[in-house]
Short mmCIF file of C-alpha atoms in Angstrom, two decimals:
data_model
loop_
_atom_site.label_atom_id
_atom_site.label_comp_id
_atom_site.label_asym_id
_atom_site.label_seq_id
_atom_site.Cartn_x
_atom_site.Cartn_y
_atom_site.Cartn_z
CA MET P 1 -8.33 -32.16 -12.16
CA LEU P 2 -10.00 -30.92 -15.35
CA THR P 3 -7.42 -29.90 -17.95
CA PRO P 4 -8.51 -27.28 -20.51
CA MET P 5 -7.63 -27.65 -24.16
CA PRO P 6 -4.55 -25.73 -25.36
CA LEU P 7 -5.22 -22.56 -27.31
CA LYS P 8 -5.43 -22.76 -31.08
CA LYS P 9 -5.52 -20.28 -33.93
CA GLY P 10 -8.95 -18.74 -34.30
CA ASP P 11 -9.92 -19.11 -30.65
CA LYS P 12 -11.91 -16.36 -29.00
CA ILE P 13 -10.29 -15.02 -25.82
CA ALA P 14 -12.26 -13.07 -23.21
CA ILE P 15 -10.42 -10.30 -21.35
CA ILE P 16 -11.89 -9.83 -17.88
CA SER P 17 -11.44 -7.35 -15.02
CA LEU P 18 -11.80 -9.46 -11.87
CA SER P 19 -9.92 -7.13 -9.54
CA SER P 20 -8.81 -3.70 -10.76
CA GLY P 21 -10.87 -1.96 -13.45
CA ILE P 22 -8.07 0.29 -14.70
CA LEU P 23 -8.24 -1.18 -18.22
CA GLY P 24 -11.53 0.67 -18.73
CA GLU P 25 -10.16 4.13 -18.01
CA ASP P 26 -9.86 6.57 -20.92
CA TYR P 27 -6.07 6.75 -20.53
CA CYS P 28 -5.89 2.99 -21.22
CA VAL P 29 -7.67 2.99 -24.59
CA HIS P 30 -4.29 2.62 -26.32
CA THR P 31 -3.63 -0.44 -24.13
CA GLN P 32 -6.92 -2.03 -25.20
CA LYS P 33 -6.10 -1.49 -28.88
CA ARG P 34 -2.49 -2.62 -28.61
CA GLY P 35 -3.35 -5.83 -26.75
CA THR P 36 -6.14 -6.64 -29.17
CA GLU P 37 -3.80 -6.22 -32.13
CA ILE P 38 -1.06 -8.36 -30.58
CA LEU P 39 -3.55 -11.15 -29.89
CA ARG P 40 -4.85 -10.82 -33.47
CA ARG P 41 -1.32 -11.33 -34.77
CA ALA P 42 -1.15 -14.43 -32.56
CA GLY P 43 -4.23 -15.74 -34.35
CA LEU P 44 -6.68 -15.06 -31.53
CA GLU P 45 -9.92 -13.08 -31.46
CA THR P 46 -10.29 -10.71 -28.52
CA VAL P 47 -13.53 -9.88 -26.75
CA PHE P 48 -13.93 -7.85 -23.58
CA THR P 49 -16.45 -9.12 -21.04
CA LYS P 50 -19.57 -7.01 -20.47
CA HIS P 51 -18.17 -5.00 -17.56
CA ALA P 52 -14.41 -5.30 -18.18
CA LEU P 53 -14.14 -1.73 -19.52
CA MET P 54 -16.51 -0.02 -17.06
CA GLY P 55 -13.64 1.64 -15.21
CA THR P 56 -12.02 1.56 -11.79
CA GLU P 57 -14.85 2.84 -9.62
CA PHE P 58 -17.54 0.64 -11.20
CA ILE P 59 -15.42 -2.50 -10.91
CA LYS P 60 -14.57 -1.66 -7.31
CA ARG P 61 -18.22 -1.14 -6.33
CA HIS P 62 -19.67 -4.13 -8.21
CA PRO P 63 -18.04 -7.48 -7.45
CA GLU P 64 -21.30 -9.10 -8.55
CA ALA P 65 -20.73 -7.69 -12.07
CA ARG P 66 -17.20 -9.10 -12.13
CA ALA P 67 -18.57 -12.49 -11.08
CA ALA P 68 -21.30 -12.30 -13.72
CA ASP P 69 -18.64 -11.70 -16.37
CA LEU P 70 -16.71 -14.80 -15.32
CA LYS P 71 -19.85 -16.91 -15.28
CA ALA P 72 -20.89 -15.63 -18.71
CA ALA P 73 -17.47 -16.46 -20.15
CA PHE P 74 -17.77 -20.07 -18.96
CA LEU P 75 -21.32 -20.36 -20.29
CA ASP P 76 -20.32 -19.01 -23.72
CA ASP P 77 -19.19 -21.96 -25.83
CA SER P 78 -17.53 -19.61 -28.33
CA VAL P 79 -15.06 -18.43 -25.65
CA LYS P 80 -12.09 -20.79 -25.38
CA GLY P 81 -9.85 -18.85 -23.00
CA ILE P 82 -10.03 -16.16 -20.31
CA ILE P 83 -7.20 -13.75 -19.51
CA THR P 84 -7.28 -11.30 -16.62
CA SER P 85 -6.75 -7.66 -17.52
CA ILE P 86 -4.46 -7.04 -14.52
CA GLY P 87 -4.28 -7.82 -10.79
CA GLY P 88 -5.52 -5.65 -7.94
CA ILE P 89 -6.52 -6.22 -4.33
CA ASP P 90 -10.04 -7.58 -3.91
CA THR P 91 -11.03 -10.32 -6.32
CA PHE P 92 -12.05 -12.30 -3.20
CA ARG P 93 -15.24 -10.20 -3.14
CA THR P 94 -16.50 -12.11 -6.18
CA PHE P 95 -16.44 -15.49 -4.40
CA PRO P 96 -19.88 -15.33 -2.70
CA HIS P 97 -21.38 -14.65 -6.14
CA LEU P 98 -19.56 -17.63 -7.66
CA MET P 99 -19.01 -20.34 -5.06
CA ASP P 100 -22.69 -20.28 -4.03
CA ASP P 101 -23.87 -20.38 -7.65
CA ALA P 102 -24.52 -23.96 -8.77
CA GLU P 103 -24.89 -22.88 -12.40
CA PHE P 104 -21.41 -21.32 -12.39
CA ILE P 105 -19.83 -24.37 -10.77
CA ASN P 106 -21.54 -26.65 -13.27
CA ALA P 107 -20.34 -24.43 -16.14
CA VAL P 108 -16.74 -24.75 -14.92
CA HIS P 109 -17.09 -28.54 -14.81
CA GLN P 110 -18.91 -28.85 -18.14
CA HIS P 111 -16.94 -26.21 -20.07
CA PRO P 112 -13.36 -26.12 -18.72
CA LYS P 113 -11.49 -23.19 -20.24
CA PHE P 114 -7.95 -21.86 -20.33
CA PHE P 115 -7.57 -19.23 -17.56
CA LEU P 116 -4.44 -17.06 -17.26
CA GLY P 117 -3.48 -14.41 -14.71
CA PHE P 118 -1.13 -13.55 -11.86
CA SER P 119 -0.82 -11.38 -8.73
CA ASP P 120 -4.26 -10.96 -7.06
CA SER P 121 -5.48 -13.62 -9.49
CA THR P 122 -3.87 -16.07 -7.05
CA TYR P 123 -7.27 -16.03 -5.33
CA ASN P 124 -9.00 -17.01 -8.59
CA HIS P 125 -6.50 -19.80 -9.20
CA PHE P 126 -7.05 -21.19 -5.70
CA MET P 127 -10.82 -20.98 -6.22
CA PHE P 128 -10.61 -22.86 -9.52
CA ARG P 129 -8.34 -25.45 -7.92
CA ARG P 130 -11.02 -25.97 -5.27
CA LEU P 131 -13.48 -26.53 -8.15
CA GLY P 132 -11.11 -28.98 -9.86
CA LEU P 133 -10.00 -26.89 -12.86
CA GLN P 134 -6.37 -26.53 -13.92
CA THR P 135 -5.40 -22.90 -14.54
CA PHE P 136 -2.21 -21.08 -15.54
CA TYR P 137 -0.17 -18.60 -13.49
CA GLY P 138 2.06 -16.07 -15.12
CA GLN P 139 0.79 -13.28 -17.39
CA ALA P 140 -1.96 -10.68 -17.81
CA PHE P 141 -3.40 -8.67 -20.69
CA MET P 142 -2.13 -5.22 -19.66
CA CYS P 143 1.24 -6.29 -18.26
CA ASP P 144 2.36 -8.73 -20.93
CA ILE P 145 0.19 -8.95 -24.01
CA ALA P 146 -0.36 -5.21 -24.51
CA GLU P 147 3.38 -4.49 -24.23
CA LEU P 148 4.08 -0.85 -25.03
CA SER P 149 7.07 -1.72 -27.21
CA GLY P 150 4.67 -3.08 -29.81
CA ASP P 151 5.00 -6.80 -29.16
CA MET P 152 5.31 -9.07 -26.18
CA LEU P 153 8.79 -9.26 -24.71
CA PRO P 154 10.62 -12.18 -26.39
CA TYR P 155 10.78 -14.52 -23.38
CA SER P 156 7.18 -13.76 -22.37
CA LYS P 157 6.02 -14.20 -25.97
CA ALA P 158 7.64 -17.62 -26.23
CA GLN P 159 5.98 -18.61 -22.96
CA PHE P 160 2.57 -17.43 -24.19
CA GLU P 161 3.00 -19.26 -27.50
CA SER P 162 3.67 -22.45 -25.53
CA CYS P 163 0.01 -22.34 -24.49
CA PHE P 164 -0.90 -23.38 -28.04
CA ALA P 165 0.40 -26.90 -27.40
CA PRO P 166 0.25 -29.42 -24.54
CA TYR P 167 2.73 -28.34 -21.89
CA HIS P 168 4.18 -31.82 -21.37
CA GLY P 169 7.92 -31.80 -21.97
CA ARG P 170 8.24 -28.00 -22.01
CA LYS P 171 11.36 -26.74 -20.28
CA ILE P 172 11.47 -23.42 -18.46
CA THR P 173 14.96 -21.96 -18.27
CA PRO P 174 16.31 -18.60 -17.06
CA ALA P 175 15.55 -15.58 -19.23
CA PRO P 176 18.77 -14.13 -20.68
CA VAL P 177 17.71 -10.62 -19.60
CA TRP P 178 15.38 -9.06 -17.08
CA TYR P 179 13.61 -5.71 -17.25
CA ASP P 180 13.03 -2.79 -14.92
CA ASP P 181 9.42 -2.32 -13.92
CA ARG P 182 7.87 0.34 -16.14
CA THR P 183 6.84 3.62 -14.50
CA ASP P 184 5.28 5.23 -17.58
CA PHE P 185 2.38 3.34 -19.17
CA SER P 186 1.00 6.30 -21.10
CA GLU P 187 0.58 6.43 -24.87
CA ALA P 188 3.67 8.66 -24.95
CA ALA P 189 5.74 5.63 -23.96
CA ALA P 190 4.49 3.58 -26.92
CA GLY P 191 7.31 2.12 -28.99
CA THR P 192 9.82 2.14 -26.15
CA MET P 193 11.45 -0.86 -24.53
CA PRO P 194 11.80 -1.12 -20.76
CA ALA P 195 15.37 -0.88 -19.49
CA SER P 196 16.98 -4.32 -19.63
CA HIS P 197 19.79 -6.05 -17.75
CA ASP P 198 21.76 -9.18 -18.49
CA GLU P 199 20.85 -12.04 -16.19
CA THR P 200 23.94 -12.70 -14.06
CA HIS P 201 22.57 -15.09 -11.44
CA GLY P 202 20.51 -17.72 -13.24
CA TYR P 203 18.60 -20.10 -11.05
CA GLU P 204 20.19 -20.22 -7.59
CA LEU P 205 19.87 -23.27 -5.34
CA LEU P 206 19.64 -21.91 -1.81
CA GLN P 207 19.59 -25.29 -0.09
CA GLY P 208 18.74 -28.96 -0.53
CA SER P 209 19.07 -31.29 -3.48
CA PRO P 210 19.40 -29.78 -6.96
CA PHE P 211 16.87 -32.36 -8.20
CA PHE P 212 13.25 -32.53 -7.07
CA GLU P 213 9.80 -33.23 -8.49
CA GLY P 214 6.27 -32.40 -7.49
CA GLU P 215 2.92 -30.90 -8.43
CA LEU P 216 2.93 -27.12 -8.87
CA LEU P 217 0.94 -25.02 -6.41
CA GLY P 218 1.48 -21.43 -5.29
CA GLY P 219 1.16 -17.82 -6.39
CA CYS P 220 1.82 -14.29 -5.17
CA ILE P 221 3.29 -14.27 -1.66
CA ASP P 222 1.47 -11.06 -0.74
CA SER P 223 -1.91 -12.49 -1.76
CA MET P 224 -1.34 -15.84 -0.07
CA GLY P 225 0.01 -14.15 3.05
CA GLU P 226 -3.03 -11.91 3.31
CA MET P 227 -5.29 -14.95 3.01
CA LEU P 228 -3.76 -16.27 6.22
CA LEU P 229 -3.22 -12.99 8.08
CA ALA P 230 -6.44 -11.19 7.20
CA GLY P 231 -7.98 -12.36 10.45
CA ASN P 232 -5.10 -10.85 12.44
CA LEU P 233 -5.75 -7.16 11.95
CA GLU P 234 -3.11 -6.03 14.42
CA ARG P 235 -0.31 -7.83 12.59
CA LEU P 236 -1.55 -6.79 9.15
CA GLY P 237 -1.92 -3.19 10.25
CA GLY P 238 1.65 -3.09 11.50
CA LEU P 239 2.78 -4.80 8.34
CA LEU P 240 1.21 -2.03 6.30
CA ASN P 241 2.59 0.68 8.61
CA GLN P 242 -0.89 1.87 9.41
CA GLU P 243 -2.88 2.25 12.61
CA CYS P 244 -5.92 0.17 11.79
CA ALA P 245 -8.09 2.08 14.27
CA ASP P 246 -7.76 5.07 11.93
CA TYR P 247 -8.74 3.01 8.90
CA PRO P 248 -12.22 1.55 9.47
CA GLN P 249 -12.60 0.59 5.81
CA LEU P 250 -9.29 -1.27 5.90
CA ALA P 251 -10.46 -3.13 8.99
CA GLU P 252 -13.75 -4.05 7.32
CA ASP P 253 -11.96 -5.22 4.16
CA PHE P 254 -9.68 -7.52 6.14
CA ARG P 255 -12.56 -8.86 8.20
CA MET P 256 -14.50 -9.70 5.05
CA GLN P 257 -11.45 -11.20 3.37
CA SER P 258 -10.75 -13.49 6.31
CA GLU P 259 -14.34 -14.64 6.52
CA ILE P 260 -14.65 -15.36 2.78
CA VAL P 261 -11.33 -17.22 2.53
CA LYS P 262 -12.34 -19.46 5.44
CA ARG P 263 -15.92 -19.97 4.25
CA TYR P 264 -14.86 -21.43 0.92
CA SER P 265 -11.61 -23.09 2.09
CA ILE P 266 -9.68 -21.09 -0.50
CA PHE P 267 -6.22 -21.60 1.00
CA PRO P 268 -5.10 -25.26 0.74
CA GLN P 269 -4.95 -27.20 3.98
CA ALA P 270 -1.67 -28.68 5.27
CA ASP P 271 -2.23 -32.14 3.78
CA GLU P 272 -3.01 -30.63 0.37
CA TRP P 273 0.61 -29.41 0.14
CA ARG P 274 2.01 -32.94 0.49
CA GLY P 275 4.33 -33.75 -2.39
CA LYS P 276 3.90 -30.33 -3.97
CA ILE P 277 6.37 -27.80 -5.32
CA PHE P 278 5.46 -24.47 -3.74
CA PHE P 279 6.04 -21.62 -6.19
CA ALA P 280 6.01 -18.15 -4.66
CA GLU P 281 6.84 -14.62 -5.78
CA THR P 282 6.64 -11.14 -4.27
CA SER P 283 4.49 -8.33 -5.66
CA GLU P 284 5.34 -4.99 -7.25
CA LEU P 285 5.19 -3.49 -3.75
CA ALA P 286 8.51 -5.21 -3.01
CA PRO P 287 7.60 -6.08 0.59
CA SER P 288 10.37 -5.47 3.10
CA PRO P 289 12.36 -8.48 4.32
CA GLU P 290 10.49 -8.13 7.62
CA THR P 291 7.15 -8.34 5.84
CA LEU P 292 8.30 -11.31 3.79
CA LYS P 293 9.30 -13.06 7.01
CA LEU P 294 5.85 -12.43 8.47
CA TYR P 295 4.21 -13.97 5.41
CA LEU P 296 6.51 -16.99 5.35
CA GLU P 297 6.01 -17.59 9.06
CA ALA P 298 2.26 -17.67 8.40
CA PHE P 299 2.82 -20.34 5.75
CA GLY P 300 4.93 -22.31 8.20
CA LYS P 301 2.23 -22.19 10.88
CA LYS P 302 -0.26 -23.43 8.30
CA GLY P 303 1.92 -26.51 7.76
CA VAL P 304 2.94 -25.66 4.21
CA PHE P 305 6.66 -26.28 4.60
CA ASP P 306 6.19 -29.60 6.43
CA ASN P 307 4.81 -31.42 3.41
CA LEU P 308 6.60 -30.05 0.35
CA ASN P 309 8.99 -31.70 -2.09
CA GLY P 310 10.56 -28.34 -2.91
CA ILE P 311 10.14 -24.59 -3.36
CA ILE P 312 10.50 -22.33 -6.41
CA VAL P 313 10.97 -18.61 -5.63
CA GLY P 314 10.44 -15.87 -8.20
CA LYS P 315 12.92 -13.14 -9.08
CA PRO P 316 12.23 -10.02 -6.97
CA ILE P 317 10.99 -7.06 -9.00
CA ASN P 318 13.92 -4.83 -10.05
CA GLU P 319 16.07 -7.26 -8.00
CA GLN P 320 15.10 -5.22 -4.93
CA PHE P 321 16.01 -7.01 -1.66
CA TYR P 322 17.59 -9.75 -3.79
CA GLU P 323 20.10 -10.91 -1.18
CA GLU P 324 17.93 -10.06 1.83
CA TYR P 325 15.08 -12.25 0.60
CA LYS P 326 17.44 -15.19 0.26
CA SER P 327 18.39 -14.88 3.92
CA VAL P 328 14.73 -14.75 4.98
CA TRP P 329 13.87 -17.91 3.06
CA ARG P 330 16.77 -19.81 4.61
CA GLU P 331 15.86 -18.57 8.08
CA VAL P 332 12.14 -19.33 8.01
CA VAL P 333 12.35 -22.66 6.17
CA SER P 334 14.17 -24.36 9.01
CA ASN P 335 14.53 -27.72 7.25
CA PRO P 336 17.89 -27.45 5.38
CA ASP P 337 17.03 -30.53 3.30
CA LEU P 338 13.99 -28.89 1.70
CA PRO P 339 15.18 -27.68 -1.73
CA ILE P 340 14.72 -24.00 -2.56
CA LEU P 341 15.31 -22.80 -6.14
CA TYR P 342 15.61 -19.01 -6.27
CA ASN P 343 15.43 -16.31 -8.97
CA VAL P 344 12.94 -17.97 -11.32
CA ASN P 345 11.14 -15.80 -13.92
CA ILE P 346 7.65 -16.01 -12.46
CA GLY P 347 5.36 -13.33 -11.15
CA HIS P 348 5.92 -9.61 -10.98
CA SER P 349 9.44 -9.38 -12.33
CA SER P 350 9.50 -9.14 -16.10
CA PRO P 351 9.70 -11.24 -18.28
CA ARG P 352 7.30 -13.91 -17.04
CA ALA P 353 7.09 -17.66 -17.44
CA ILE P 354 3.77 -19.52 -17.22
CA LEU P 355 3.20 -22.33 -14.71
CA PRO P 356 0.22 -24.72 -14.93
CA TYR P 357 -1.39 -25.46 -11.58
CA GLY P 358 -1.38 -29.15 -10.79
CA ALA P 359 1.24 -30.02 -13.39
CA MET P 360 4.04 -32.34 -12.35
CA ALA P 361 7.38 -30.57 -12.66
CA ARG P 362 10.97 -31.77 -12.46
CA VAL P 363 13.57 -29.28 -11.27
CA ASP P 364 17.23 -29.67 -12.20
CA ALA P 365 19.19 -26.82 -10.68
CA ASP P 366 22.44 -28.05 -12.21
CA GLU P 367 20.90 -28.03 -15.69
CA GLN P 368 19.09 -24.75 -14.89
CA SER P 369 15.74 -26.13 -15.95
CA ILE P 370 12.18 -26.77 -14.82
CA THR P 371 10.56 -29.46 -16.97
CA LEU P 372 6.78 -29.80 -17.08
CA LEU P 373 5.90 -33.50 -17.08
#
């Protein structure tokens, strides 16, 4: 696996809209400025890719433009890192414009760069893994860097600053506080902190040995689940509480998603999970326990749980379904000897840690630590 260089002061960072184009809307100008200033204070130069600020409708209609931005960032030697603006729902549409482009693939191999994002970016991470590039799961420009309070949240900031050095030996421990998901992202909310809560659970070992090691691989449960269920429209439609017959566009989106994921082998095969630590976290939609079970059962049928060394589960957003999710994990993962570490600060619940794909990690539930080896 190609390992990108850590960030350093003076590096140019490209902000890209690979899924949602909301960063380009007029009501997000303050977000652009705030994030740029926070990165400047971190010693980084910010550039926005050619189409990153074209707005929601343009980004939605032009996956080829999103793909062109990613390709251009890899071809530009002055760009040292790429950070997604935010998540979304359809970054998979960029794959035919990337995975069939020999020049893009060669650029990834010849100019490996730091890539950071979460949520729908799970698709991008899996694509880069297929191409042999190590990427980083955990934060995004709008959600973390352009924090409305005026600086990144302390735990998230420390995690981001860790990207300026090799990750070997870094320990990830529970955040002392967690934050409610913001509902107001307007300029009027500038200078305010999200509501915070003391962390009372820490890392919880749901089952298995408190000590396990393995290579990190995973992402957003919703995104990974849709990769596997997109071909089953009836189940997905019920999952979304919609009658798919009444939603022809939804049906077409799922058909396309299923075909693209299969064409480029985006989701790892069963043997590729052997010896891995599966990290998984639920989205801001806070899927019901029933939906979570459907997703996890899809992973089980794919052979994911048969080959793992352990599982790391992210803190649910706003701690919604906190206890219910625990029961679902225990029920679906039928092997009681497979370790499951729960309530880790990854994904949609704020603050966010950063996990490098392909890194060897050692989990010590008793010590409440995840060490990157």
